[in-house]
Amino acid sequence: LAEIRGTQSVQDENPEDKYESLSKYGRDLTQVAKQGKLDPIIGRDVEIRRAIQVLSRRTKNNPVLIGDPGVGKTAI
């Protein structure tokens, strides 16, 4: 991390606005969905609800999707 950061340090109250890390490294899935670019997920309601439930927890909120290749982990 020190090698990447170099001599830069955070001095601003809102450093996220300056470096725009989320827009640089992430995708706004809400915007992608509004554009109709997400494939529909059919028949995975139980798995999706369970993942949402785990993500909504205060602690231990890291769901892990395990399965053979091609079973739909990425789609969920």
mmCIF file of C-alpha atoms in Angstrom:
data_model
loop_
_atom_site.group_PDB
_atom_site.id
_atom_site.type_symbol
_atom_site.label_atom_id
_atom_site.label_comp_id
_atom_site.label_asym_id
_atom_site.label_seq_id
_atom_site.Cartn_x
_atom_site.Cartn_y
_atom_site.Cartn_z
ATOM 1 C CA LEU A 1 0.000 0.000 0.000
ATOM 2 C CA ALA A 2 2.797 2.401 0.852
ATOM 3 C CA GLU A 3 4.401 1.701 -2.518
ATOM 4 C CA ILE A 4 1.185 2.532 -4.372
ATOM 5 C CA ARG A 5 0.349 5.569 -2.249
ATOM 6 C CA GLY A 6 3.853 7.010 -2.367
ATOM 7 C CA THR A 7 4.081 10.312 -0.535
ATOM 8 C CA GLN A 8 0.365 11.116 -0.848
ATOM 9 C CA SER A 9 -1.667 11.385 2.327
ATOM 10 C CA VAL A 10 -5.295 12.173 3.070
ATOM 11 C CA GLN A 11 -5.786 15.815 4.027
ATOM 12 C CA ASP A 12 -9.355 16.426 2.835
ATOM 13 C CA GLU A 13 -12.518 15.856 4.847
ATOM 14 C CA ASN A 14 -14.043 14.025 1.853
ATOM 15 C CA PRO A 15 -11.187 12.123 0.186
ATOM 16 C CA GLU A 16 -13.627 9.925 -1.747
ATOM 17 C CA ASP A 17 -14.713 12.941 -3.765
ATOM 18 C CA LYS A 18 -11.128 13.654 -4.755
ATOM 19 C CA TYR A 19 -9.974 10.186 -5.772
ATOM 20 C CA GLU A 20 -13.294 8.735 -7.021
ATOM 21 C CA SER A 21 -12.266 5.181 -6.112
ATOM 22 C CA LEU A 22 -15.731 3.699 -6.462
ATOM 23 C CA SER A 23 -16.247 5.023 -9.968
ATOM 24 C CA LYS A 24 -12.739 3.987 -10.961
ATOM 25 C CA TYR A 25 -12.806 0.413 -9.641
ATOM 26 C CA GLY A 26 -16.513 -0.427 -9.265
ATOM 27 C CA ARG A 27 -19.748 -0.590 -11.233
ATOM 28 C CA ASP A 28 -23.048 1.055 -10.325
ATOM 29 C CA LEU A 29 -25.284 -2.006 -10.606
ATOM 30 C CA THR A 30 -28.404 0.107 -10.105
ATOM 31 C CA GLN A 31 -27.533 2.153 -13.180
ATOM 32 C CA VAL A 32 -26.656 -0.983 -15.175
ATOM 33 C CA ALA A 33 -30.035 -2.496 -14.245
ATOM 34 C CA LYS A 34 -31.877 0.700 -15.263
ATOM 35 C CA GLN A 35 -30.179 0.466 -18.657
ATOM 36 C CA GLY A 36 -31.431 -3.113 -19.017
ATOM 37 C CA LYS A 37 -27.918 -4.541 -19.225
ATOM 38 C CA LEU A 38 -28.322 -7.137 -16.454
ATOM 39 C CA ASP A 39 -29.532 -10.597 -17.382
ATOM 40 C CA PRO A 40 -32.685 -11.719 -15.580
ATOM 41 C CA ILE A 41 -32.301 -14.290 -12.828
ATOM 42 C CA ILE A 42 -35.010 -16.918 -13.026
ATOM 43 C CA GLY A 43 -35.733 -19.506 -10.351
ATOM 44 C CA ARG A 44 -33.239 -18.244 -7.764
ATOM 45 C CA ASP A 45 -35.580 -16.349 -5.437
ATOM 46 C CA VAL A 46 -34.670 -18.391 -2.359
ATOM 47 C CA GLU A 47 -30.919 -17.971 -2.900
ATOM 48 C CA ILE A 48 -31.229 -14.244 -3.574
ATOM 49 C CA ARG A 49 -33.394 -13.672 -0.504
ATOM 50 C CA ARG A 50 -30.901 -15.607 1.628
ATOM 51 C CA ALA A 51 -27.962 -13.563 0.291
ATOM 52 C CA ILE A 52 -29.866 -10.327 0.999
ATOM 53 C CA GLN A 53 -30.640 -11.558 4.497
ATOM 54 C CA VAL A 54 -26.963 -12.290 5.167
ATOM 55 C CA LEU A 55 -25.852 -8.946 3.687
ATOM 56 C CA SER A 56 -28.366 -7.130 5.906
ATOM 57 C CA ARG A 57 -26.925 -8.497 9.132
ATOM 58 C CA ARG A 58 -25.007 -6.261 11.466
ATOM 59 C CA THR A 59 -22.243 -8.860 11.904
ATOM 60 C CA LYS A 60 -21.182 -11.917 9.926
ATOM 61 C CA ASN A 61 -22.564 -10.325 6.776
ATOM 62 C CA ASN A 62 -20.370 -11.969 4.142
ATOM 63 C CA PRO A 63 -22.272 -14.525 2.063
ATOM 64 C CA VAL A 64 -20.212 -17.138 0.252
ATOM 65 C CA LEU A 65 -21.594 -18.727 -2.902
ATOM 66 C CA ILE A 66 -20.160 -22.189 -3.460
ATOM 67 C CA GLY A 67 -20.933 -24.510 -6.338
ATOM 68 C CA ASP A 68 -19.709 -26.221 -9.458
ATOM 69 C CA PRO A 69 -18.921 -24.151 -12.553
ATOM 70 C CA GLY A 70 -22.006 -23.114 -14.477
ATOM 71 C CA VAL A 71 -24.582 -23.399 -11.691
ATOM 72 C CA GLY A 72 -25.294 -19.640 -11.524
ATOM 73 C CA LYS A 73 -23.101 -18.223 -8.752
ATOM 74 C CA THR A 74 -22.126 -15.192 -10.811
ATOM 75 C CA ALA A 75 -25.726 -14.499 -11.811
ATOM 76 C CA ILE A 76 -26.794 -14.364 -8.178
#
